[in-house]
mmCIF file of C-alpha atoms in Angstrom:
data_model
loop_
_atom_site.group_PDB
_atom_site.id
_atom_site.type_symbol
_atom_site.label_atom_id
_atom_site.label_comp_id
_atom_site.label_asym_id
_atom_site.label_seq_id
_atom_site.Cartn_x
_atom_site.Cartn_y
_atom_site.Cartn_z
ATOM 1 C CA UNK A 1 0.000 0.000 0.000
ATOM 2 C CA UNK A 2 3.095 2.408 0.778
ATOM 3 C CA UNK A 3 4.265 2.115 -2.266
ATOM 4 C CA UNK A 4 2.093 4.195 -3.823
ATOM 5 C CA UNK A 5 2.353 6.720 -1.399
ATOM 6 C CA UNK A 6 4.017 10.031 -1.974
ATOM 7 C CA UNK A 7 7.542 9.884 -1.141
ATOM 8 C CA UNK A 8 8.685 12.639 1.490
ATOM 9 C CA UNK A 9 11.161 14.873 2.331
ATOM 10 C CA UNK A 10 11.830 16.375 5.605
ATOM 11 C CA UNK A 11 14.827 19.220 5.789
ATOM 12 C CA UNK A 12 15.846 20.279 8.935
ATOM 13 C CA UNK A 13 17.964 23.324 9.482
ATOM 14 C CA UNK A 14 19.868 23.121 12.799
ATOM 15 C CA UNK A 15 22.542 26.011 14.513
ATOM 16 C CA UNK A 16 23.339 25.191 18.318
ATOM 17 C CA UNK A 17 19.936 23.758 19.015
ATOM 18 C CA UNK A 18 21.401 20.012 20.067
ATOM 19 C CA UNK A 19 19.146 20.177 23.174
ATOM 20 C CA UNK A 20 16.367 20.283 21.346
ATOM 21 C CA UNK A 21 17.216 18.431 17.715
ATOM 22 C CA UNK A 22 16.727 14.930 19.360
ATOM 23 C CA UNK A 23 12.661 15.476 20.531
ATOM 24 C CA UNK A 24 12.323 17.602 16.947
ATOM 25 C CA UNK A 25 13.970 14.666 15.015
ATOM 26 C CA UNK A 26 12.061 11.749 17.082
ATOM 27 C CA UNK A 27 8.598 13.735 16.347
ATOM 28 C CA UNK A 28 9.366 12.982 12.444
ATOM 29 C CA UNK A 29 10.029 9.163 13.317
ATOM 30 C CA UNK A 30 6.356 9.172 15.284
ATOM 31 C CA UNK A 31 5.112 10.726 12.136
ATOM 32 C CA UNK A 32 1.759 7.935 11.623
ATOM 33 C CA UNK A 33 2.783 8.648 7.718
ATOM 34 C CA UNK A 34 4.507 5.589 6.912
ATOM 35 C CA UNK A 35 8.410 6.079 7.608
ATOM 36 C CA UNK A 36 10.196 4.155 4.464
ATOM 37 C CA UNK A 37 8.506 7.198 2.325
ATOM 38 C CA UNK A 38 10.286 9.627 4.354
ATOM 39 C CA UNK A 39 13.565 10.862 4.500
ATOM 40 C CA UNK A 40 15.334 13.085 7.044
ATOM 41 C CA UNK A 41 17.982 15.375 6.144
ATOM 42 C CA UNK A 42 19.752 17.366 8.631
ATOM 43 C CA UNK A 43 22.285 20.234 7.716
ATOM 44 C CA UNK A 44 23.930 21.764 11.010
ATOM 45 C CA UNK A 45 25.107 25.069 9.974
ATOM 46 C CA UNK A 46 28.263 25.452 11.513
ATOM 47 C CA UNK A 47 27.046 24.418 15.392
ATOM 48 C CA UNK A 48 29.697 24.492 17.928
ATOM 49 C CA UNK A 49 27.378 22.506 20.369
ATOM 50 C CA UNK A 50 26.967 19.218 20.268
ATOM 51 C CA UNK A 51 24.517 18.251 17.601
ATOM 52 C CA UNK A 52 26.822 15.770 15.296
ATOM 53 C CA UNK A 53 27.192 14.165 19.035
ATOM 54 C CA UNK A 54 23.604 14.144 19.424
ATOM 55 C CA UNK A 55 22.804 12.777 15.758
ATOM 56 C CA UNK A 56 25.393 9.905 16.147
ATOM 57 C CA UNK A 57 22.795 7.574 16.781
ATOM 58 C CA UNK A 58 20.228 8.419 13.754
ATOM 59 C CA UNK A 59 23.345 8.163 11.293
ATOM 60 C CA UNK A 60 21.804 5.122 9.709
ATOM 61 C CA UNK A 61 18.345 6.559 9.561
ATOM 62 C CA UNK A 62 19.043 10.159 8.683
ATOM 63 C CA UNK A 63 21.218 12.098 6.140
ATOM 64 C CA UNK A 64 23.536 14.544 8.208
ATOM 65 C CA UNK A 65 25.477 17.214 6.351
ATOM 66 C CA UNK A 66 27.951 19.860 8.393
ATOM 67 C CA UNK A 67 28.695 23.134 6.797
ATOM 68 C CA UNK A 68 29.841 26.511 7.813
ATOM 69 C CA UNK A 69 27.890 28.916 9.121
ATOM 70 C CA UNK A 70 25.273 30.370 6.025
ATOM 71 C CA UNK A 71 22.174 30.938 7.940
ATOM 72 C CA UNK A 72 18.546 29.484 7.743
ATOM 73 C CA UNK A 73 18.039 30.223 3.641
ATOM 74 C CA UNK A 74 21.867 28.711 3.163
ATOM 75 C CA UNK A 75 21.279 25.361 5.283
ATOM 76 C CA UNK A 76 17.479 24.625 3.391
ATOM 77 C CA UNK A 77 19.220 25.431 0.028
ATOM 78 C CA UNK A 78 21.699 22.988 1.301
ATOM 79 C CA UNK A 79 19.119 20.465 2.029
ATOM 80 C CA UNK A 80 17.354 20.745 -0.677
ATOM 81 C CA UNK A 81 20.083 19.756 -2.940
ATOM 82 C CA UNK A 82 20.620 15.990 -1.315
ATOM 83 C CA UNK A 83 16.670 15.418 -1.475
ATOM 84 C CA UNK A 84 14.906 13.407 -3.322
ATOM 85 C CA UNK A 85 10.910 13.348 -2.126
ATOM 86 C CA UNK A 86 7.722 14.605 -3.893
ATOM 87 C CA UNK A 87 6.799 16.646 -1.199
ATOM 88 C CA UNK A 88 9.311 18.734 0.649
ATOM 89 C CA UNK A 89 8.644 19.908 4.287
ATOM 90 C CA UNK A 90 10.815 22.413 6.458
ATOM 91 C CA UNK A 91 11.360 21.862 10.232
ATOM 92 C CA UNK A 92 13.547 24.274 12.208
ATOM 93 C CA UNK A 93 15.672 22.410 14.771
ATOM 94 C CA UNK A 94 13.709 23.596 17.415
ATOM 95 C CA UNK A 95 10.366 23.052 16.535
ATOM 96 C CA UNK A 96 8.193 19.486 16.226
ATOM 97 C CA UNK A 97 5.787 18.017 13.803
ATOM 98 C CA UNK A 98 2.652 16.090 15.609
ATOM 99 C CA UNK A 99 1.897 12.585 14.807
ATOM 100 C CA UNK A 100 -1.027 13.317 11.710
ATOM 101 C CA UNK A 101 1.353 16.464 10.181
ATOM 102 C CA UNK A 102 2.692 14.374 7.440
ATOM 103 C CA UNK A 103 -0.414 12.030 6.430
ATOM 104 C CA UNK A 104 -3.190 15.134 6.648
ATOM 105 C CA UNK A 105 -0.434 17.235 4.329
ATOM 106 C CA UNK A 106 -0.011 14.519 1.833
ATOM 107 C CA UNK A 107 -3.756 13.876 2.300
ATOM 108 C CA UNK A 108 -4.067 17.504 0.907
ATOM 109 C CA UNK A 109 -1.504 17.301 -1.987
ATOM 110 C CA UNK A 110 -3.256 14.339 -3.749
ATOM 111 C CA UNK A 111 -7.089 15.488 -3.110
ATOM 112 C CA UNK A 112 -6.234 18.931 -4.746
ATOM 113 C CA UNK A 113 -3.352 18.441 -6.937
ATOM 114 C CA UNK A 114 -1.500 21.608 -5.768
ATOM 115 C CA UNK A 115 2.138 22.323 -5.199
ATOM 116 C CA UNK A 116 2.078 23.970 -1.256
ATOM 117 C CA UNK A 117 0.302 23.467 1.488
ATOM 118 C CA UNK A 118 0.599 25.539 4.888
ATOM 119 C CA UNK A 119 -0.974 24.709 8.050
ATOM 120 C CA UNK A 120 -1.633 26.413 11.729
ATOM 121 C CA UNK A 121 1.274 26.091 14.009
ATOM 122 C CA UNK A 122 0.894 25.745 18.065
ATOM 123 C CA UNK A 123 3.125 28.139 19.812
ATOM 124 C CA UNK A 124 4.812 26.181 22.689
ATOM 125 C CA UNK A 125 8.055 27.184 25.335
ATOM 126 C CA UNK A 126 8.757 30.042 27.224
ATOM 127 C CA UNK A 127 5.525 31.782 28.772
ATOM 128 C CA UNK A 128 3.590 29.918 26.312
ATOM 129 C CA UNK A 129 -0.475 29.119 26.660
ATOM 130 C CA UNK A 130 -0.469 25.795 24.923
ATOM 131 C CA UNK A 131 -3.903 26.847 23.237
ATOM 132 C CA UNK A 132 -2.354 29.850 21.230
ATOM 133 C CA UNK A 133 -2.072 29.620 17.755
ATOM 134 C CA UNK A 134 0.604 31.607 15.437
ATOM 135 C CA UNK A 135 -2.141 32.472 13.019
ATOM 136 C CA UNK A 136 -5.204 34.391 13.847
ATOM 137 C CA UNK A 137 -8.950 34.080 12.609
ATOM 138 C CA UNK A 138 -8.008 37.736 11.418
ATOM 139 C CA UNK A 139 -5.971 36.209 8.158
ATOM 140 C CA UNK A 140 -8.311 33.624 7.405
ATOM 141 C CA UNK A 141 -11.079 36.050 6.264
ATOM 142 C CA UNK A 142 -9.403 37.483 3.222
ATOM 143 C CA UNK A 143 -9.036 33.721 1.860
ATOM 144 C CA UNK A 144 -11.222 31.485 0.419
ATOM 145 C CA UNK A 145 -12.722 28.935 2.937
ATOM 146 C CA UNK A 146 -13.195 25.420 1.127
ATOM 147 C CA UNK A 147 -14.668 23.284 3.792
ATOM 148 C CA UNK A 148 -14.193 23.066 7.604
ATOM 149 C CA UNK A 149 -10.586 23.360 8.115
ATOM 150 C CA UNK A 150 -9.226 24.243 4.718
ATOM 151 C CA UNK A 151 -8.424 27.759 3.165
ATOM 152 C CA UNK A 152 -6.924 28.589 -0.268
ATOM 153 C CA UNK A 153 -4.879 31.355 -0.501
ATOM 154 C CA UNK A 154 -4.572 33.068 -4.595
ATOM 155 C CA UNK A 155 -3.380 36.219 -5.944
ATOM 156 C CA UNK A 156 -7.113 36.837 -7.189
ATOM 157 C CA UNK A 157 -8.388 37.343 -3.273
ATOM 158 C CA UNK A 158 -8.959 41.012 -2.049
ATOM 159 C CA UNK A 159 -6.244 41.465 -0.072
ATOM 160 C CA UNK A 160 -4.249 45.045 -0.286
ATOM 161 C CA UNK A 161 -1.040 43.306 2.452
ATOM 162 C CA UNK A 162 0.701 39.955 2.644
ATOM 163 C CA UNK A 163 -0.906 37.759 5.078
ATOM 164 C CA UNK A 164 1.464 35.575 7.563
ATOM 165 C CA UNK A 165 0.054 31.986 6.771
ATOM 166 C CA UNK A 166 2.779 29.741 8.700
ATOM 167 C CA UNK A 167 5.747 29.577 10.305
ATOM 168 C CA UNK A 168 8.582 27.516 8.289
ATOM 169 C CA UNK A 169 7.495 24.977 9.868
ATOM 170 C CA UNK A 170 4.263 25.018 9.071
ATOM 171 C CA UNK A 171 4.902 24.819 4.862
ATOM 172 C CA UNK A 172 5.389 22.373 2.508
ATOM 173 C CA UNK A 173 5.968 22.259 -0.998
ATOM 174 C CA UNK A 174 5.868 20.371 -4.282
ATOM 175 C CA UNK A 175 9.572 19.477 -5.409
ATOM 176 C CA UNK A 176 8.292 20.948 -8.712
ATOM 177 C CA UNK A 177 7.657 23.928 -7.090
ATOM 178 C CA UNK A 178 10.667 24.255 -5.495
ATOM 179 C CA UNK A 179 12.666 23.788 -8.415
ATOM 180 C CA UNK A 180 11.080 26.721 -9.953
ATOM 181 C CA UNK A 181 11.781 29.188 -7.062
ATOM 182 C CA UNK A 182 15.201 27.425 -5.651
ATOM 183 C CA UNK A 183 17.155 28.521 -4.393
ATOM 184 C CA UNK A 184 16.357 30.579 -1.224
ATOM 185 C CA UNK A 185 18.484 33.676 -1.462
ATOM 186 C CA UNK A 186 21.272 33.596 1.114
ATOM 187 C CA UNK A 187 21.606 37.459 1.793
ATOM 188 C CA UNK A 188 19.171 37.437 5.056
ATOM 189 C CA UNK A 189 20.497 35.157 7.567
ATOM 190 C CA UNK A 190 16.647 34.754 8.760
ATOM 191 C CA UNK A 191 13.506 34.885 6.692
ATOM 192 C CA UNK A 192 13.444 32.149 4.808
ATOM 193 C CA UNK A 193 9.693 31.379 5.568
ATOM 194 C CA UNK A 194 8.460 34.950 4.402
ATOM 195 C CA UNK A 195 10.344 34.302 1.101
ATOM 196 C CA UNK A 196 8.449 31.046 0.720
ATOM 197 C CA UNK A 197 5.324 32.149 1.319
ATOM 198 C CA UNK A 198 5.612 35.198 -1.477
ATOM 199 C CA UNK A 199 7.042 33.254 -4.702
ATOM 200 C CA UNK A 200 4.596 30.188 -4.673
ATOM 201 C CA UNK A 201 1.998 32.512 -5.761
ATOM 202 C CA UNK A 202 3.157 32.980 -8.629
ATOM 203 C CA UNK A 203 2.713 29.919 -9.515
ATOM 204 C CA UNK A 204 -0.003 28.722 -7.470
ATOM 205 C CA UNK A 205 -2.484 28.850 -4.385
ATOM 206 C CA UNK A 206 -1.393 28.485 -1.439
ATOM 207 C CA UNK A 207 -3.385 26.143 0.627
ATOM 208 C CA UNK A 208 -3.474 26.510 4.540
ATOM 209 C CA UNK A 209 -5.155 23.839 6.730
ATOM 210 C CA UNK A 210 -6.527 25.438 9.762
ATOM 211 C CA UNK A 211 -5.320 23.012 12.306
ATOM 212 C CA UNK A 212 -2.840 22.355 14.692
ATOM 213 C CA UNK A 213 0.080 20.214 13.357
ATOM 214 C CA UNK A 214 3.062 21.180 14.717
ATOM 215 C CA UNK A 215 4.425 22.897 17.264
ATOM 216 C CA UNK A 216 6.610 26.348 16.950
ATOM 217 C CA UNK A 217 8.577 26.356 20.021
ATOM 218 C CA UNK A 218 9.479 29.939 21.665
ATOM 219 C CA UNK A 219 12.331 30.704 23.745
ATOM 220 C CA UNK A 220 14.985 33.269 24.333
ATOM 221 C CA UNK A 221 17.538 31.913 21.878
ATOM 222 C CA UNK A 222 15.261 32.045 19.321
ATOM 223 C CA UNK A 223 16.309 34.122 15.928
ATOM 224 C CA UNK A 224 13.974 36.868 16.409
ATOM 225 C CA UNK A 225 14.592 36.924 19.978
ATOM 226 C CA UNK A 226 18.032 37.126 19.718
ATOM 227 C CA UNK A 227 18.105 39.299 16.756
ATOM 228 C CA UNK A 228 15.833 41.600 16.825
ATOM 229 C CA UNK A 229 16.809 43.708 20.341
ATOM 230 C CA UNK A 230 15.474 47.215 19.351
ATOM 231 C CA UNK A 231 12.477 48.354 17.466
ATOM 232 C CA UNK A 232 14.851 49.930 14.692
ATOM 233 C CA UNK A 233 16.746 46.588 13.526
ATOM 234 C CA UNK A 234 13.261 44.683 13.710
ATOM 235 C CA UNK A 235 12.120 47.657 11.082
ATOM 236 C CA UNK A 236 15.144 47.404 8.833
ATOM 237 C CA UNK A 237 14.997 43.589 8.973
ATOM 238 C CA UNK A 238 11.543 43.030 7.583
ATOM 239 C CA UNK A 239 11.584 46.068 5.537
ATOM 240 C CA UNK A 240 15.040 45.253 3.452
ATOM 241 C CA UNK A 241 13.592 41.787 3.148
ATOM 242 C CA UNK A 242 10.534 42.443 1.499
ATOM 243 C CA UNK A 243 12.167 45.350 -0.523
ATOM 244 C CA UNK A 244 14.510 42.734 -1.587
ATOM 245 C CA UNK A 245 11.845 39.958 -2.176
ATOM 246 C CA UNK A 246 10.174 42.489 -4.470
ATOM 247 C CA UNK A 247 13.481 43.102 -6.676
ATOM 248 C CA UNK A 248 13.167 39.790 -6.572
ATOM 249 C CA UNK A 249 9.713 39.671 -8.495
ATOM 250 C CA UNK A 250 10.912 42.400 -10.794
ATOM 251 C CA UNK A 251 12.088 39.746 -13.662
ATOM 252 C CA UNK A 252 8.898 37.190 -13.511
ATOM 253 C CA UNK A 253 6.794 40.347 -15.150
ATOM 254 C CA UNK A 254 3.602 38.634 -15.210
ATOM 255 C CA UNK A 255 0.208 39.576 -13.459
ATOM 256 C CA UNK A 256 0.429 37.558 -10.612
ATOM 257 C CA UNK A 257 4.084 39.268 -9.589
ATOM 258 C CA UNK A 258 2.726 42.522 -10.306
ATOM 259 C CA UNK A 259 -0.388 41.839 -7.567
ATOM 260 C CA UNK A 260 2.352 40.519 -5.056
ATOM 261 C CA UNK A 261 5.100 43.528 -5.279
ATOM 262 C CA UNK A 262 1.716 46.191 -4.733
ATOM 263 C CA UNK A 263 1.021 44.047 -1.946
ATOM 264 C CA UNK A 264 4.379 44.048 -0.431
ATOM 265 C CA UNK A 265 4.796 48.025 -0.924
ATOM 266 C CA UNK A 266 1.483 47.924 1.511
ATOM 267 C CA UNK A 267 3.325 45.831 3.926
ATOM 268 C CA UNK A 268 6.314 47.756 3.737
ATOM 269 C CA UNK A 269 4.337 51.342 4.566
ATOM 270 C CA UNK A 270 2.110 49.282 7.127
ATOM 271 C CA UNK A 271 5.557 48.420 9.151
ATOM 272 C CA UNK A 272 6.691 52.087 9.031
ATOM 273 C CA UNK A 273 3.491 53.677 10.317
ATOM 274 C CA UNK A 274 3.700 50.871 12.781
ATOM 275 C CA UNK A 275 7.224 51.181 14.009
ATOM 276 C CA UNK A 276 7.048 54.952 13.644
ATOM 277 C CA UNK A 277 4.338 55.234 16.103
ATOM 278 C CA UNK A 278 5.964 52.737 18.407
ATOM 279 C CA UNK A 279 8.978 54.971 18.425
ATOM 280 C CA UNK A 280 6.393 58.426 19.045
ATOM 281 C CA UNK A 281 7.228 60.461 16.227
ATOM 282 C CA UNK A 282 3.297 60.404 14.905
ATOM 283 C CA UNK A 283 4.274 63.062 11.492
ATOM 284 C CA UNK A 284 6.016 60.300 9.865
ATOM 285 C CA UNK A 285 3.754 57.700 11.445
ATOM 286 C CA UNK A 286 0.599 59.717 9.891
ATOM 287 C CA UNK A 287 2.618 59.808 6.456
ATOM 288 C CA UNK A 288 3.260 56.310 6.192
ATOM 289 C CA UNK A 289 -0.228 55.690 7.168
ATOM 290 C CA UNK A 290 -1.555 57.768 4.287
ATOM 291 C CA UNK A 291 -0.129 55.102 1.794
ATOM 292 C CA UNK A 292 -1.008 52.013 3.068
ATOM 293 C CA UNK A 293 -4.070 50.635 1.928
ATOM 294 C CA UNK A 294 -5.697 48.990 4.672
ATOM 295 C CA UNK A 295 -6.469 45.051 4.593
ATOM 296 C CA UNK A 296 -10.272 44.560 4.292
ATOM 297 C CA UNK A 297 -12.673 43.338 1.646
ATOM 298 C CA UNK A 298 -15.482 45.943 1.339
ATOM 299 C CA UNK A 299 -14.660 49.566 0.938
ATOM 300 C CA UNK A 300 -16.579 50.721 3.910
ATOM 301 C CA UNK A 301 -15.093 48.151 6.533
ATOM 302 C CA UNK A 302 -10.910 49.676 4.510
ATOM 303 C CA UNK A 303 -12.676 52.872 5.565
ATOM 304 C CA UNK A 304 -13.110 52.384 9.300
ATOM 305 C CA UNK A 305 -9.978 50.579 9.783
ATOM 306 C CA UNK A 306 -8.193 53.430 8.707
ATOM 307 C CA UNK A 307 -9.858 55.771 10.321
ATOM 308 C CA UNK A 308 -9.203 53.083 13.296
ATOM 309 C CA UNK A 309 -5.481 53.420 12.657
ATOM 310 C CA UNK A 310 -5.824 57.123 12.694
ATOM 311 C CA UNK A 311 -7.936 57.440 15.616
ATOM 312 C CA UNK A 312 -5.285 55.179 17.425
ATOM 313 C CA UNK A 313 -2.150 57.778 16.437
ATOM 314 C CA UNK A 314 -3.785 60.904 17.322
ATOM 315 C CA UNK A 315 -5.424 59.844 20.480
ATOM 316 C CA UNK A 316 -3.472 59.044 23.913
ATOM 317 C CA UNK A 317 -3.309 55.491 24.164
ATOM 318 C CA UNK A 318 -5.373 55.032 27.352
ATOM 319 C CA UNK A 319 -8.312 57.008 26.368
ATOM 320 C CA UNK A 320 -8.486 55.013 22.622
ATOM 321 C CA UNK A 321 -8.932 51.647 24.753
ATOM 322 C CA UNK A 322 -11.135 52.645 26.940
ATOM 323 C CA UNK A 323 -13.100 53.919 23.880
ATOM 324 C CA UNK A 324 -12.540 50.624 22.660
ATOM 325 C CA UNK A 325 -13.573 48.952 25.457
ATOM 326 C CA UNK A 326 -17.070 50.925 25.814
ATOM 327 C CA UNK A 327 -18.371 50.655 22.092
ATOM 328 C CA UNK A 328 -18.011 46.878 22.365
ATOM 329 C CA UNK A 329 -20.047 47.262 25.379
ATOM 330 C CA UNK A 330 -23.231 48.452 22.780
#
């Protein structure tokens, strides 16, 4: 019966995270998907821990590559190359995959024929509710709902900014569809799941299932936590990466990467009236404001969240939430 299966696989990128690799790796080996259609690859990107110590044991049931230090676009690209499965998934080191993540993914890919499929992550760790989800109901209504937990994600939907689907390890991908948009440029160290999430598109929906299959675990060596210490690097960060990701789009021409860069431009002015306000200086806030193009379907409802965003610059921040606070009250 496995044989006909869709082969899988799995590429984990891994920098100084041996004290977690072992439960991430043995989550992929409880995977109810069966395991002689799935391959592990593991590229440690230059750890000075001990993860090759930790690994010594899966040697026969994993492929383990050591390289320097690249980063988290370097050690997928990496991966990538010594893979051979239909359907490619991406695990950070850290993170975990629940038992059903690989069947209900693969389940997906041969009911719809598409090339990537996201689904909701479980934030777990540090200070963590175990019931919080990465992705909010707030995303899923700009998408197309199909049936009870499945969304489809196109260039045709009204939405005026990118939407955050899933963590990197929340996506998956077609090898055909990788080998289109392969590979991951190198220049970030980071962000290797927001450039996945933009270039599919152009090629073809994204599909999200809306339920927990693996866990995103947060912590305080974390790349965001350790990278991003000031509001000011998190802003140049995101900002040069979708400003780059849109350069990238430049040479595809087509409708679809025309759609995407406009929608990145919105993000862009989105994250500097949001970091400008953090920061207090409300001019260049109110500027920045005046471009983006607020996220909603109907004109009216674009309307009042501006006018929301507005009313949340101008006003002190303790009298707009109790304003808040009363309307929902009526």
């Amino acid at each position: 019966m496995s044989k006909d299966k869709l082969s899988v696989s799995v590429l984990i990128d891994s920098y100084n995270y041996g004290h977690y690799i072992e439960e991430t790796i043995e989550s992929v080996f409880s995977q109810t998907y069966p395991q002689e259609k799935i391959e592990i690859i593991v590229v440690d990107d230059g750890s000075s821990d001990d993860t090759s110590q930790r690994l010594e044991k899966y040697k026969d049931r994993i492929k383990f590559i050591e390289k320097e230090n690249g980063g988290q676009a370097s050690a997928f690209n990496t991966a990538f190359q010594h893979s051979i499965g239909d359907i490619v998934f991406l695990l950070d080191s850290d993170d975990i995959f629940y038992p059903d993540k690989i069947q209900e993914v693969c389940d997906t890919y041969e009911k719809h024929n598409c090339l990537c499929v996201f689904n909701l992550v479980e934030l777990f760790g540090e200070h963590i509710d175990k019931q919080i989800s990465s992705t909010t109901e707030y995303f899923l209504q700009f998408i197309n709902k199909l049936d009870e937990n499945l969304y489809k994600l196109s260039v045709a939907d009204n939405f005026s900014s990118f939407l955050f689907m899933a963590e990197t390890s929340g996506q998956s991908f077609k090898r055909e569809l990788l080998e289109k948009i392969m590979p991951i440029p190198e220049e970030f160290i980071g962000s290797a799941d927001l450039y996945l999430h933009v270039l599919p598109l152009i090629y073809d929906d994204i599909y999200f299932i809306n339920k927990r299959l693996n866990g995103f675990r947060q912590h305080h060596e974390s790349y965001r936590a350790v990278n991003y210490n000031n509001n000011s690097e998190l802003k140049d960060i995101d900002t040069n990466f979708y400003q780059y990701t849109i350069n990238s789009l430049q040479k595809y021409n087509d409708k679809n990467s025309k759609y995407l860069i406009k929608s990145l431009e919105n993000r862009i002015n989105y994250i500097n009236y949001y970091m400008e306000k953090k920061s207090g200086n409300k001019l260049k806030s109110f500027c920045h404001l005046l471009k983006y193009k607020a996220s909603q379907k109907s004109v009216i409802k674009r309307s009042i969240r501006k006018i929301d965003y507005i009313l949340d610059l101008l006003i002190p921040e303790e009298v707009y939430q109790s304003l808040k606070n009363y309307s929902k009250t009526y």
